[in-house]
């Protein structure tokens, strides 16, 4: 559960969560090893061909990766029936799972994730209102604001999501909740500045990391840009 802090921190840890969706699936372990010195999280995109029009990976791939990595596996379930797969992903080595609020049954899914010992995330598509997330803010550890429509890497960042990010952060601060606010889609060393200003602190980046010549330098560049933006706001 999100911790209640009597003097709420306005500065939860900034981190980049590289998305393996844009990595070479034939050399996943090597791709993950390449970015590992730069971060402590790995974003794992799970798609079922139903909630989104794409198919990606399932628990066996997570289990294979687990044997090669000690990173925190931030598992983004873009699937219609997460209740059926939460336990297999936990058993495969997921540390946290994020389900979409659009699939419904959110209260039950949060309880199931807690029972399984998973860190709890709740995601919203770009056109899903803040109000859909609001009732759950004190029950989750992470809120993921999609900054593209989920399904594919390499899409353009949607700036119209910025007000929702700011509302999530403001509501968390007002309630004294230390909440990870994650953004996913079109994040690079430029767009990370805007989302940091809005209140995000976890930055998923796929193509801006793995489609670069030097993925580790790309991770560092995104984190540096976010850190500089926060320092500028603070000073
Ligand atoms: C999109 C996925 C993202 C994707 C982001 O549906 O949830 O995690 O990998 O890719 P980029 O960073 O290229 O937009
Ligand atoms: Zn994702």
Short mmCIF file of C-alpha atoms and ligand atoms in Angstrom, two decimals:
data_model
loop_
_atom_site.label_atom_id
_atom_site.label_comp_id
_atom_site.label_asym_id
_atom_site.label_seq_id
_atom_site.Cartn_x
_atom_site.Cartn_y
_atom_site.Cartn_z
CA UNK A 1 0.00 0.00 0.00
CA UNK A 2 1.17 3.52 -0.64
CA UNK A 3 2.75 4.72 2.57
CA UNK A 4 1.17 7.59 4.44
CA UNK A 5 3.80 10.17 5.27
CA UNK A 6 2.87 12.96 7.68
CA UNK A 7 5.24 15.29 5.84
CA UNK A 8 4.70 14.15 2.27
CA UNK A 9 7.75 14.03 0.10
CA UNK A 10 7.28 15.97 -3.07
CA UNK A 11 10.30 14.25 -4.48
CA UNK A 12 9.97 10.48 -4.83
CA UNK A 13 12.92 8.77 -6.46
CA UNK A 14 13.44 9.57 -10.12
CA UNK A 15 14.10 6.46 -12.16
CA UNK A 16 14.13 5.25 -15.74
CA UNK A 17 12.41 1.94 -16.47
CA UNK A 18 13.70 0.79 -19.87
CA UNK A 19 11.01 -1.07 -21.80
CA UNK A 20 12.23 -4.29 -23.36
CA UNK A 21 9.51 -4.01 -26.00
CA UNK A 22 12.05 -2.17 -28.15
CA UNK A 23 14.95 -4.52 -27.38
CA UNK A 24 16.18 -7.32 -29.62
CA UNK A 25 13.98 -10.25 -28.51
CA UNK A 26 16.64 -12.62 -29.82
CA UNK A 27 19.16 -11.24 -27.34
CA UNK A 28 17.05 -10.07 -24.44
CA UNK A 29 19.44 -11.03 -21.67
CA UNK A 30 22.27 -9.14 -23.34
CA UNK A 31 20.03 -6.13 -23.90
CA UNK A 32 19.05 -6.09 -20.23
CA UNK A 33 22.66 -6.50 -19.11
CA UNK A 34 23.56 -3.51 -21.25
CA UNK A 35 21.28 -1.09 -19.42
CA UNK A 36 21.59 -2.57 -15.94
CA UNK A 37 24.35 -0.26 -14.66
CA UNK A 38 22.06 2.71 -15.34
CA UNK A 39 18.89 1.77 -13.52
CA UNK A 40 17.24 -0.55 -11.04
CA UNK A 41 13.95 -1.12 -12.88
CA UNK A 42 13.04 -2.99 -16.05
CA UNK A 43 9.66 -2.42 -17.72
CA UNK A 44 8.11 -5.59 -19.12
CA UNK A 45 5.25 -5.04 -21.57
CA UNK A 46 2.71 -7.86 -21.65
CA UNK A 47 0.09 -7.72 -24.42
CA UNK A 48 -2.66 -10.21 -25.16
CA UNK A 49 -3.81 -9.29 -28.66
CA UNK A 50 -7.18 -8.37 -27.16
CA UNK A 51 -6.85 -5.42 -24.80
CA UNK A 52 -4.35 -4.11 -27.32
CA UNK A 53 -3.81 -5.18 -30.94
CA UNK A 54 -0.43 -6.76 -30.33
CA UNK A 55 1.04 -9.87 -28.73
CA UNK A 56 4.25 -9.85 -26.75
CA UNK A 57 5.55 -11.96 -23.93
CA UNK A 58 4.23 -14.21 -21.19
CA UNK A 59 5.44 -15.72 -17.93
CA UNK A 60 8.01 -18.10 -19.49
CA UNK A 61 9.98 -15.19 -20.93
CA UNK A 62 9.82 -13.35 -17.61
CA UNK A 63 11.11 -16.49 -15.87
CA UNK A 64 13.96 -16.79 -18.37
CA UNK A 65 14.92 -13.15 -17.87
CA UNK A 66 14.70 -13.51 -14.10
CA UNK A 67 17.55 -15.97 -14.23
CA UNK A 68 19.72 -13.30 -15.85
CA UNK A 69 18.71 -10.16 -13.98
CA UNK A 70 18.22 -8.80 -10.49
CA UNK A 71 16.47 -5.65 -11.67
CA UNK A 72 13.01 -4.84 -10.34
CA UNK A 73 10.60 -6.23 -12.94
CA UNK A 74 7.89 -3.61 -13.49
CA UNK A 75 5.34 -5.70 -15.34
CA UNK A 76 2.77 -3.80 -17.36
CA UNK A 77 -0.22 -6.01 -18.10
CA UNK A 78 -2.04 -4.75 -21.18
CA UNK A 79 -4.42 -7.68 -21.00
CA UNK A 80 -8.17 -8.12 -20.63
CA UNK A 81 -8.07 -10.79 -17.92
CA UNK A 82 -5.21 -10.02 -15.53
CA UNK A 83 -6.80 -12.01 -12.68
CA UNK A 84 -5.92 -15.18 -14.53
CA UNK A 85 -2.27 -14.30 -15.03
CA UNK A 86 -1.15 -12.40 -11.93
CA UNK A 87 -0.01 -15.51 -10.09
CA UNK A 88 1.91 -16.95 -13.06
CA UNK A 89 3.70 -13.63 -13.50
CA UNK A 90 4.49 -13.46 -9.78
CA UNK A 91 5.82 -17.02 -9.89
CA UNK A 92 7.88 -16.14 -12.96
CA UNK A 93 9.60 -13.34 -11.05
CA UNK A 94 7.58 -10.17 -11.52
CA UNK A 95 8.16 -7.74 -8.62
CA UNK A 96 5.31 -5.41 -9.39
CA UNK A 97 2.34 -5.71 -11.71
CA UNK A 98 0.31 -2.91 -13.21
CA UNK A 99 -3.22 -3.56 -14.42
CA UNK A 100 -5.35 -1.20 -16.47
CA UNK A 101 -8.31 0.50 -14.81
CA UNK A 102 -10.22 0.09 -18.08
CA UNK A 103 -10.50 -3.69 -17.58
CA UNK A 104 -12.61 -3.22 -14.43
CA UNK A 105 -12.72 -5.29 -11.23
CA UNK A 106 -10.04 -2.95 -9.91
CA UNK A 107 -10.73 -3.46 -6.20
CA UNK A 108 -10.51 -7.24 -6.56
CA UNK A 109 -7.36 -7.04 -8.69
CA UNK A 110 -5.64 -4.80 -6.14
CA UNK A 111 -6.51 -7.28 -3.38
CA UNK A 112 -5.22 -10.17 -5.47
CA UNK A 113 -1.93 -8.41 -6.15
CA UNK A 114 -1.50 -7.65 -2.44
CA UNK A 115 -2.23 -11.27 -1.53
CA UNK A 116 0.40 -12.40 -4.02
CA UNK A 117 2.97 -10.04 -2.52
CA UNK A 118 3.22 -7.98 -5.66
CA UNK A 119 3.79 -4.25 -5.66
CA UNK A 120 0.54 -2.78 -7.00
CA UNK A 121 0.22 -0.57 -10.05
CA UNK A 122 -2.82 0.90 -11.78
CA UNK A 123 -2.67 2.23 -15.34
CA UNK A 124 -4.89 4.53 -17.35
CA UNK A 125 -5.03 5.09 -21.07
CA UNK A 126 -4.59 8.63 -22.39
CA UNK A 127 -8.34 9.17 -22.76
CA UNK A 128 -9.26 7.75 -19.34
CA UNK A 129 -10.09 10.50 -16.87
CA UNK A 130 -8.34 11.21 -13.58
CA UNK A 131 -11.62 10.43 -11.84
CA UNK A 132 -11.29 6.75 -12.81
CA UNK A 133 -8.01 6.55 -10.88
CA UNK A 134 -8.92 8.77 -7.96
CA UNK A 135 -10.78 6.19 -5.78
CA UNK A 136 -7.74 3.91 -5.80
CA UNK A 137 -4.87 6.31 -5.14
CA UNK A 138 -4.56 5.34 -1.48
CA UNK A 139 -4.61 1.62 -2.32
CA UNK A 140 -1.82 1.40 -4.88
CA UNK A 141 1.93 1.92 -4.98
CA UNK A 142 2.14 3.19 -8.52
CA UNK A 143 -0.10 4.98 -11.00
CA UNK A 144 0.84 4.67 -14.65
CA UNK A 145 -0.37 7.44 -16.92
CA UNK A 146 -0.06 6.22 -20.50
CA UNK A 147 1.28 8.97 -22.72
CA UNK A 148 0.44 7.00 -25.88
CA UNK A 149 -2.35 4.55 -26.60
CA UNK A 150 -0.87 1.22 -25.53
CA UNK A 151 0.08 -1.46 -27.99
CA UNK A 152 3.26 -0.40 -29.72
CA UNK A 153 6.59 1.23 -29.06
CA UNK A 154 7.86 4.21 -30.99
CA UNK A 155 4.72 6.36 -30.89
CA UNK A 156 4.68 10.11 -30.29
CA UNK A 157 4.25 11.51 -26.78
CA UNK A 158 0.78 12.92 -26.07
CA UNK A 159 1.15 16.20 -24.20
CA UNK A 160 -2.57 16.33 -23.46
CA UNK A 161 -1.96 13.78 -20.68
CA UNK A 162 0.15 16.26 -18.67
CA UNK A 163 -2.79 17.73 -16.70
CA UNK A 164 -3.83 14.25 -15.55
CA UNK A 165 -0.28 13.51 -14.37
CA UNK A 166 -0.33 16.76 -12.41
CA UNK A 167 -3.69 15.92 -10.86
CA UNK A 168 -2.50 12.48 -9.75
CA UNK A 169 0.60 13.96 -8.13
CA UNK A 170 -1.36 16.78 -6.51
CA UNK A 171 -3.93 14.38 -5.10
CA UNK A 172 -1.21 12.09 -3.75
CA UNK A 173 0.60 14.99 -2.11
CA UNK A 174 -2.62 16.36 -0.64
CA UNK A 175 -3.35 12.97 0.91
CA UNK A 176 0.21 12.50 2.17
CA UNK A 177 0.79 9.52 -0.08
CA UNK A 178 4.20 8.58 -1.40
CA UNK A 179 3.12 7.34 -4.79
CA UNK A 180 5.15 6.43 -7.85
CA UNK A 181 3.70 8.26 -10.82
CA UNK A 182 4.92 6.52 -13.95
CA UNK A 183 4.65 7.63 -17.55
CA UNK A 184 4.89 5.37 -20.58
CA UNK A 185 5.00 6.26 -24.24
CA UNK A 186 7.15 8.62 -26.25
CA UNK A 187 9.46 9.40 -23.34
CA UNK A 188 12.94 10.62 -24.24
CA UNK A 189 15.44 13.16 -22.93
CA UNK A 190 13.18 15.97 -24.15
CA UNK A 191 9.68 14.87 -23.16
CA UNK A 192 10.91 13.70 -19.77
CA UNK A 193 11.33 17.34 -18.80
CA UNK A 194 7.61 18.06 -19.20
CA UNK A 195 6.44 14.96 -17.36
CA UNK A 196 8.88 15.60 -14.51
CA UNK A 197 7.52 19.13 -14.19
CA UNK A 198 4.00 17.68 -14.07
CA UNK A 199 4.96 15.33 -11.22
CA UNK A 200 5.98 12.01 -12.76
CA UNK A 201 8.97 10.21 -11.24
CA UNK A 202 9.21 6.89 -13.11
CA UNK A 203 9.96 7.13 -16.80
CA UNK A 204 9.36 4.17 -19.10
CA UNK A 205 11.41 4.45 -22.26
CA UNK A 206 11.60 1.87 -25.03
CA UNK A 207 12.71 3.20 -28.38
CA UNK A 208 14.58 6.13 -26.81
CA UNK A 209 16.80 3.56 -25.06
CA UNK A 210 17.05 0.40 -27.12
CA UNK A 211 16.92 2.01 -30.56
CA UNK A 212 19.92 4.16 -29.71
CA UNK A 213 23.52 3.26 -30.47
CA UNK A 214 24.37 3.49 -26.77
CA UNK A 215 21.34 2.40 -24.66
CA UNK A 216 23.14 2.97 -21.36
CA UNK A 217 24.03 6.54 -22.32
CA UNK A 218 20.39 7.03 -23.34
CA UNK A 219 19.18 5.92 -19.89
CA UNK A 220 21.67 8.27 -18.26
CA UNK A 221 20.57 11.13 -20.51
CA UNK A 222 16.89 10.73 -19.63
CA UNK A 223 17.64 10.53 -15.90
CA UNK A 224 19.96 13.54 -16.09
CA UNK A 225 17.33 15.64 -17.87
CA UNK A 226 14.73 14.74 -15.24
CA UNK A 227 17.13 15.42 -12.39
CA UNK A 228 18.06 18.82 -13.82
CA UNK A 229 14.41 19.73 -14.29
CA UNK A 230 13.60 18.84 -10.69
CA UNK A 231 16.66 20.72 -9.40
CA UNK A 232 15.62 23.75 -11.40
CA UNK A 233 12.10 23.68 -9.97
CA UNK A 234 13.45 23.21 -6.45
CA UNK A 235 15.90 26.10 -6.65
C1 LIG B 1 3.34 0.75 -25.20
C2 LIG B 1 4.14 0.17 -24.07
C3 LIG B 1 5.36 0.94 -23.80
C4 LIG B 1 6.34 1.02 -24.95
C5 LIG B 1 6.93 2.37 -24.90
O1 LIG B 1 2.10 0.17 -25.26
O2 LIG B 1 3.38 0.11 -22.88
O3 LIG B 1 6.01 0.51 -22.61
O4 LIG B 1 7.36 0.07 -24.89
O5 LIG B 1 7.72 2.54 -26.02
P1 LIG B 1 8.31 3.95 -26.42
O6 LIG B 1 9.18 4.40 -25.29
O7 LIG B 1 9.08 3.66 -27.66
O8 LIG B 1 7.16 4.87 -26.66
ZN1 LIG B 2 4.46 -0.26 -20.93
#
